[in-house]
Coordinates of C-alpha atoms in Angstrom, one line a residue:
M1 CA -111.7 -229.0 -117.2
K2 CA -108.8 -228.6 -119.2
D3 CA -106.2 -226.0 -119.0
L4 CA -106.3 -222.6 -121.0
K5 CA -102.4 -222.2 -123.0
I6 CA -101.5 -219.8 -124.7
S7 CA -98.1 -220.8 -127.0
K8 CA -96.7 -218.0 -128.3
K9 CA -95.3 -215.2 -127.0
K10 CA -96.5 -211.6 -128.0
P11 CA -94.4 -210.1 -129.7
S12 CA -94.3 -206.5 -129.0
Y13 CA -96.2 -204.0 -131.6
P14 CA -94.9 -200.4 -132.3
I15 CA -97.0 -197.2 -132.5
S16 CA -97.8 -196.3 -135.9
D17 CA -97.9 -192.4 -136.7
R18 CA -101.8 -193.0 -137.1
L19 CA -102.0 -194.1 -133.6
N20 CA -99.7 -191.5 -132.2
K21 CA -100.8 -188.2 -133.7
Y22 CA -104.9 -190.1 -132.1
L23 CA -102.6 -190.8 -127.8
T24 CA -102.2 -186.9 -128.8
E25 CA -105.3 -185.7 -129.6
Y26 CA -106.9 -187.0 -126.6
N27 CA -103.6 -186.1 -124.8
R28 CA -101.7 -189.5 -124.1
N29 CA -98.8 -188.3 -125.2
S30 CA -96.6 -186.8 -122.8
K31 CA -92.6 -185.2 -123.1
I32 CA -91.0 -186.5 -119.6
T33 CA -88.3 -186.8 -118.6
I34 CA -87.2 -190.6 -118.3
L35 CA -87.4 -193.5 -120.5
Y36 CA -87.7 -196.6 -120.9
D37 CA -84.8 -198.2 -121.5
D38 CA -82.7 -195.0 -118.3
L39 CA -84.7 -198.2 -115.6
L40 CA -82.6 -201.1 -117.7
R41 CA -79.5 -199.5 -116.6
F42 CA -79.3 -200.6 -113.0
Q43 CA -76.2 -202.0 -111.3
G44 CA -78.0 -205.2 -109.7
A45 CA -80.7 -206.4 -108.0
I46 CA -82.5 -208.4 -104.8
T47 CA -86.2 -210.8 -105.0
V48 CA -88.3 -209.1 -103.4
Y49 CA -90.7 -211.6 -101.6
D50 CA -94.1 -211.5 -100.1
K51 CA -95.3 -211.5 -96.3
D52 CA -95.3 -215.4 -96.5
D53 CA -92.1 -215.8 -97.9
I54 CA -92.9 -216.1 -101.4
D55 CA -91.4 -215.4 -104.3
T56 CA -93.5 -212.4 -106.3
L57 CA -91.3 -212.5 -109.1
W58 CA -90.5 -209.0 -109.0
V59 CA -86.5 -208.4 -107.8
R60 CA -85.9 -204.7 -106.2
V61 CA -83.4 -202.7 -108.3
Y62 CA -80.4 -200.6 -107.3
F63 CA -77.9 -198.3 -109.5
S64 CA -75.1 -196.2 -109.1
E65 CA -75.3 -193.5 -106.6
F66 CA -75.0 -191.0 -110.0
D67 CA -77.9 -192.4 -111.9
R68 CA -79.7 -193.1 -108.7
E69 CA -80.2 -189.4 -108.1
E70 CA -80.8 -188.0 -111.6
I71 CA -83.5 -191.2 -112.1
D72 CA -85.5 -190.2 -108.6
L73 CA -85.4 -186.4 -110.1
S74 CA -86.8 -187.7 -113.3
L75 CA -89.1 -190.0 -111.9
K76 CA -90.5 -187.6 -109.5
K77 CA -91.8 -185.1 -112.4
V78 CA -93.0 -188.1 -114.0
Y79 CA -95.2 -189.1 -111.1
S80 CA -96.3 -185.5 -110.5
R81 CA -97.2 -184.9 -114.4
L82 CA -99.1 -188.4 -113.8
H83 CA -101.3 -187.5 -111.4
S84 CA -101.2 -183.8 -111.0
D85 CA -100.0 -180.7 -113.3
G86 CA -96.5 -181.7 -113.8
N87 CA -96.2 -178.5 -111.1
V88 CA -92.5 -179.7 -109.1
T89 CA -93.6 -177.3 -106.2
A90 CA -94.1 -181.1 -104.2
N91 CA -90.9 -182.9 -105.3
A92 CA -89.2 -182.0 -102.2
F93 CA -92.1 -184.1 -100.1
L94 CA -92.1 -187.2 -102.5
N95 CA -89.8 -189.6 -101.9
I96 CA -88.5 -192.9 -104.6
D97 CA -89.1 -195.6 -101.4
A98 CA -89.1 -198.7 -104.1
I99 CA -87.8 -199.4 -107.9
D100 CA -89.2 -203.6 -109.0
Y101 CA -88.5 -204.5 -112.1
C102 CA -90.0 -207.5 -112.9
T103 CA -89.1 -210.3 -115.3
F104 CA -92.5 -211.9 -115.8
G105 CA -94.8 -211.9 -118.4
N106 CA -94.2 -209.4 -122.3
S107 CA -94.6 -205.8 -120.7
K108 CA -91.9 -206.6 -118.6
P109 CA -92.3 -203.4 -116.2
F110 CA -90.5 -201.6 -113.2
R111 CA -92.4 -200.4 -110.8
V112 CA -92.5 -197.6 -108.8
K113 CA -93.3 -197.0 -105.1
I114 CA -93.2 -192.7 -104.5
R115 CA -94.2 -191.7 -101.5
N116 CA -94.3 -188.0 -99.6
I117 CA -92.9 -187.4 -96.4
I118 CA -94.8 -185.2 -94.3
N119 CA -97.5 -187.6 -94.1
D120 CA -96.2 -191.9 -94.7
N121 CA -99.1 -192.2 -98.1
Y122 CA -97.9 -193.8 -101.0
T123 CA -98.1 -195.1 -104.3
Y124 CA -97.4 -197.2 -107.3
F125 CA -96.6 -196.3 -110.8
Y126 CA -95.2 -198.5 -113.2
V127 CA -93.0 -198.1 -116.2
K128 CA -93.3 -199.9 -119.7
K129 CA -92.2 -200.7 -123.2
A130 CA -95.1 -199.5 -125.1
D131 CA -96.8 -202.0 -127.0
A132 CA -99.3 -200.8 -129.8
S133 CA -101.8 -203.9 -128.5
R134 CA -101.5 -202.1 -124.6
I135 CA -102.3 -198.9 -126.2
Y136 CA -105.6 -200.4 -127.6
G137 CA -105.9 -202.5 -124.2
L138 CA -106.8 -199.6 -122.2
E139 CA -108.2 -197.4 -124.7
L140 CA -110.9 -199.5 -125.0
E141 CA -110.6 -200.2 -121.5
Q142 CA -111.3 -196.6 -120.6
M143 CA -113.9 -196.5 -122.8
L144 CA -115.9 -200.1 -122.7
S145 CA -115.2 -200.7 -119.2
P146 CA -117.3 -199.2 -116.1
Y147 CA -112.9 -197.7 -115.2
Q148 CA -111.2 -194.3 -115.4
L149 CA -107.5 -194.9 -116.9
N150 CA -104.7 -192.7 -116.2
F151 CA -101.4 -193.5 -118.5
M152 CA -99.0 -191.4 -120.3
V153 CA -97.2 -192.2 -123.7
H154 CA -93.7 -191.1 -124.2
G155 CA -91.4 -192.6 -127.3
N156 CA -91.7 -196.4 -126.4
T157 CA -92.1 -195.9 -122.9
L158 CA -95.6 -195.8 -121.5
I159 CA -96.8 -195.0 -117.8
E160 CA -99.3 -196.2 -116.2
E161 CA -101.2 -195.5 -113.2
H162 CA -101.6 -198.7 -110.5
I163 CA -105.0 -200.4 -110.5
A164 CA -105.7 -200.8 -107.2
G165 CA -106.7 -204.3 -105.9
I166 CA -106.6 -208.2 -104.5
P167 CA -105.1 -210.3 -107.2
G168 CA -108.1 -212.8 -108.7
D169 CA -105.4 -215.2 -107.3
E170 CA -104.9 -214.5 -104.2
F171 CA -108.5 -213.4 -103.7
I172 CA -110.1 -216.5 -104.6
K173 CA -107.7 -218.3 -102.6
N174 CA -107.7 -216.3 -99.0
N175 CA -111.2 -214.4 -99.9
L176 CA -113.6 -215.6 -101.2
P177 CA -113.8 -219.0 -98.9
D178 CA -115.0 -216.1 -95.7
C179 CA -117.3 -214.6 -98.0
S180 CA -120.9 -215.0 -97.3
E181 CA -123.1 -216.2 -100.3
R182 CA -124.8 -213.2 -100.6
E183 CA -121.5 -212.0 -101.3
K184 CA -120.7 -215.5 -103.5
S185 CA -123.5 -214.7 -105.5
Q186 CA -122.4 -210.8 -106.5
I187 CA -119.3 -211.7 -107.2
A188 CA -120.8 -214.2 -109.4
K189 CA -122.5 -211.8 -110.6
E190 CA -119.3 -210.1 -111.8
F191 CA -117.3 -212.5 -113.0
V192 CA -120.9 -213.1 -116.2
K193 CA -120.3 -209.0 -116.5
F194 CA -116.5 -209.1 -116.9
N195 CA -116.2 -212.6 -118.9
E196 CA -119.1 -211.2 -121.4
R197 CA -117.0 -207.7 -121.5
C198 CA -113.7 -209.5 -122.7
M199 CA -115.9 -210.9 -125.2
I200 CA -116.6 -208.7 -126.7
R201 CA -114.0 -205.9 -126.8
L202 CA -111.2 -208.7 -127.7
L203 CA -109.3 -208.5 -124.9
G204 CA -107.6 -212.1 -124.0
D205 CA -105.4 -213.8 -120.9
M206 CA -107.9 -212.9 -118.2
R207 CA -106.7 -215.5 -116.5
A208 CA -107.0 -215.0 -112.4
Y209 CA -103.6 -213.2 -111.6
N210 CA -104.7 -210.7 -114.4
Y211 CA -107.0 -209.3 -113.0
V212 CA -107.5 -207.8 -109.7
I213 CA -111.3 -207.9 -107.9
V214 CA -111.6 -204.8 -105.4
P215 CA -114.0 -204.4 -102.7
T216 CA -116.1 -201.6 -102.0
H217 CA -118.0 -201.5 -98.6
D218 CA -121.4 -200.2 -98.9
F219 CA -124.0 -198.3 -96.4
D220 CA -125.2 -202.4 -94.9
H221 CA -123.1 -204.9 -97.3
V222 CA -119.8 -205.2 -99.6
V223 CA -120.1 -205.2 -103.4
F224 CA -116.9 -206.5 -105.6
K225 CA -115.9 -205.3 -108.4
I226 CA -114.0 -206.9 -111.4
R227 CA -111.0 -205.3 -112.9
A228 CA -108.7 -206.0 -115.6
I229 CA -104.8 -205.1 -115.2
D230 CA -103.5 -206.4 -118.1
F231 CA -104.1 -205.3 -121.5
D232 CA -100.9 -207.1 -124.0
Q233 CA -103.1 -209.5 -125.1
Q234 CA -105.9 -206.8 -126.9
C235 CA -106.8 -208.6 -129.9
Y236 CA -103.6 -210.8 -130.8
E237 CA -104.7 -214.1 -130.1
G238 CA -107.2 -216.8 -132.9
K239 CA -108.4 -218.8 -130.2
F240 CA -111.9 -217.3 -129.8
K241 CA -111.8 -219.1 -125.7
V242 CA -108.6 -216.4 -125.1
Y243 CA -111.2 -214.0 -125.3
R244 CA -113.1 -216.4 -122.3
P245 CA -111.8 -215.8 -118.8
Q246 CA -114.9 -218.0 -117.8
F247 CA -112.3 -221.5 -119.9
F248 CA -109.0 -220.8 -117.8
K249 CA -108.4 -222.9 -115.1
E250 CA -107.4 -220.2 -112.9
N251 CA -110.9 -219.1 -112.7
L252 CA -112.4 -222.7 -112.1
K253 CA -113.9 -221.6 -108.8
L254 CA -116.0 -218.4 -109.5
V255 CA -117.1 -220.6 -113.0
Q256 CA -118.5 -222.6 -110.2
L257 CA -120.1 -220.6 -108.3
V258 CA -121.6 -218.9 -111.3
A259 CA -122.6 -222.2 -111.7
K260 CA -123.8 -222.8 -108.2
K261 CA -125.6 -219.6 -108.7
F262 CA -127.5 -219.2 -111.1
T263 CA -129.3 -220.7 -113.9
Q264 CA -129.4 -220.3 -117.2
E265 CA -131.8 -217.6 -117.6
S266 CA -130.4 -215.7 -115.3
I267 CA -126.6 -215.9 -116.9
D268 CA -128.3 -215.0 -119.5
Q269 CA -130.2 -211.7 -118.1
Y270 CA -126.2 -210.6 -117.0
K271 CA -124.9 -211.0 -120.9
I272 CA -127.6 -208.9 -121.8
E273 CA -127.0 -206.4 -119.7
E274 CA -123.1 -206.2 -119.9
R275 CA -123.3 -206.2 -124.0
S276 CA -126.4 -202.9 -123.3
I277 CA -123.6 -201.1 -121.4
V278 CA -121.1 -201.4 -123.8
A279 CA -123.1 -201.0 -126.6
K280 CA -124.9 -197.4 -124.9
R281 CA -120.9 -196.3 -123.7
M282 CA -119.8 -197.1 -127.7
I283 CA -122.8 -194.5 -128.3
S284 CA -121.0 -191.9 -125.7
Y285 CA -118.3 -192.0 -126.9
N286 CA -119.4 -192.7 -130.8
D287 CA -116.1 -189.9 -132.4
R288 CA -113.4 -191.3 -130.0
I289 CA -114.2 -194.4 -130.7
A290 CA -114.3 -194.5 -134.3
Q291 CA -110.8 -192.6 -134.8
L292 CA -109.5 -195.5 -132.4
L293 CA -110.9 -198.0 -134.3
D294 CA -109.6 -195.8 -138.1
C295 CA -106.5 -196.9 -136.3
M296 CA -106.7 -200.0 -135.5
V297 CA -108.1 -201.0 -138.9
N298 CA -105.0 -199.7 -140.7
D299 CA -102.5 -200.5 -138.3
E300 CA -101.0 -204.5 -137.7
I301 CA -101.2 -206.0 -134.3
S302 CA -101.2 -209.7 -134.9
N303 CA -100.3 -212.0 -138.0
T304 CA -102.7 -214.4 -140.6
A305 CA -102.7 -216.8 -139.0
N306 CA -104.9 -215.6 -136.0
I307 CA -106.4 -213.1 -137.5
E308 CA -108.3 -216.5 -140.0
L309 CA -108.8 -218.1 -137.0
L310 CA -110.5 -215.3 -134.7
K311 CA -112.6 -214.3 -137.9
S312 CA -113.3 -218.2 -138.2
K313 CA -114.6 -218.8 -134.7
I314 CA -116.6 -216.0 -134.5
Y315 CA -118.3 -216.0 -137.7
D316 CA -119.5 -219.5 -135.7
H317 CA -120.2 -217.9 -133.0
T318 CA -122.5 -214.8 -134.4
L319 CA -123.5 -215.8 -137.8
D320 CA -122.3 -213.1 -138.8
L321 CA -121.3 -212.3 -142.4
E322 CA -118.8 -209.6 -141.7
F323 CA -116.6 -211.0 -139.5
K324 CA -115.5 -213.9 -142.9
K325 CA -114.8 -210.3 -144.2
S326 CA -112.7 -209.0 -142.2
K327 CA -108.5 -208.4 -143.1
N328 CA -106.8 -207.4 -140.1
M329 CA -107.8 -207.6 -136.2
G330 CA -109.2 -204.3 -136.4
E331 CA -112.1 -205.4 -138.4
I332 CA -113.6 -208.2 -136.6
L333 CA -113.3 -206.1 -133.0
K334 CA -115.1 -203.6 -135.6
N335 CA -117.4 -206.2 -137.2
A336 CA -118.0 -207.4 -133.2
L337 CA -118.7 -203.9 -131.4
N338 CA -121.0 -203.0 -134.2
F339 CA -123.0 -206.8 -133.8
V340 CA -123.2 -205.6 -130.5
K341 CA -124.3 -202.6 -131.0
R342 CA -126.9 -203.0 -133.5
N343 CA -128.3 -206.1 -131.4
Y344 CA -128.7 -203.0 -129.3
E345 CA -130.5 -200.7 -131.2
D346 CA -132.3 -202.9 -132.8
M347 CA -134.2 -204.3 -129.6
N348 CA -134.5 -200.6 -128.6
T349 CA -136.6 -200.0 -131.7
Q350 CA -139.1 -202.8 -131.3
D351 CA -139.5 -201.5 -128.0
F352 CA -140.5 -198.0 -128.7

């Protein structure tokens, strides 16, 4: 398999007034007492290693004593607002154990570890620079995937909850070889559906470290689900293959697993199932998704070269003339979702 590379770093796009109004309407905008830039005031940092002493590409930052007291209090308030009603009475039982910073990737996030000192339960949340592409990706994930997402936006700051799971690259290396044949078949099915879902909603760069695999124990077996955790490459790249996880070298073992386990007929069946589920979700979120697409159509989230390349490639794939008429990434995505929805509705009408 040839390695599919993304040659240039995606720029960060500001939140438009139209998108800001959308976020306010759907309770995504929230006033918070700390911004992304405030966390950049750290005084120094040390490298964070994993249990095998491998560099995680995260650094643990530390602040001056005066700044740390103020930042800890503000982060506790952010946690309360993200996961509760914003009531600060529980803050006395919370402790900010660590603040980590990642210089790898577009969003350069801060990861905050927060712990309840009474029972030692802890969780994470992320503080990132708000980028329109990522926010569109998060909203589309909320509406078109099986998963719920919790996040807040304030000015140029994005707060995201942690998505729990085993990083895809770690799972493929350490867990996949020990899975039973039945489990491998179920993982292969999930990868086919994940691949189709990413392609339909134009979520790019889903190489193994940008998604997690979530095992759920049912009463007699384990069910595996794949969840995207990085939404920076929503509707930006011009190469159509970037939106199909099967073409990344990091996913080769899952692609080989699909080829080993399924016939083409089975693969096509699972693709149709996923398209139908996405179409049903679109119908369910009809007004909200129409508003989001209206924001995207009136927004700049890519460049002319990428837009022209992508619409021609999708036209070659679908032979739908609407793609050739698309003027921007928002229109390409709108036509892609309409294509899926239209085919689903036409098929159901024929069956009726």
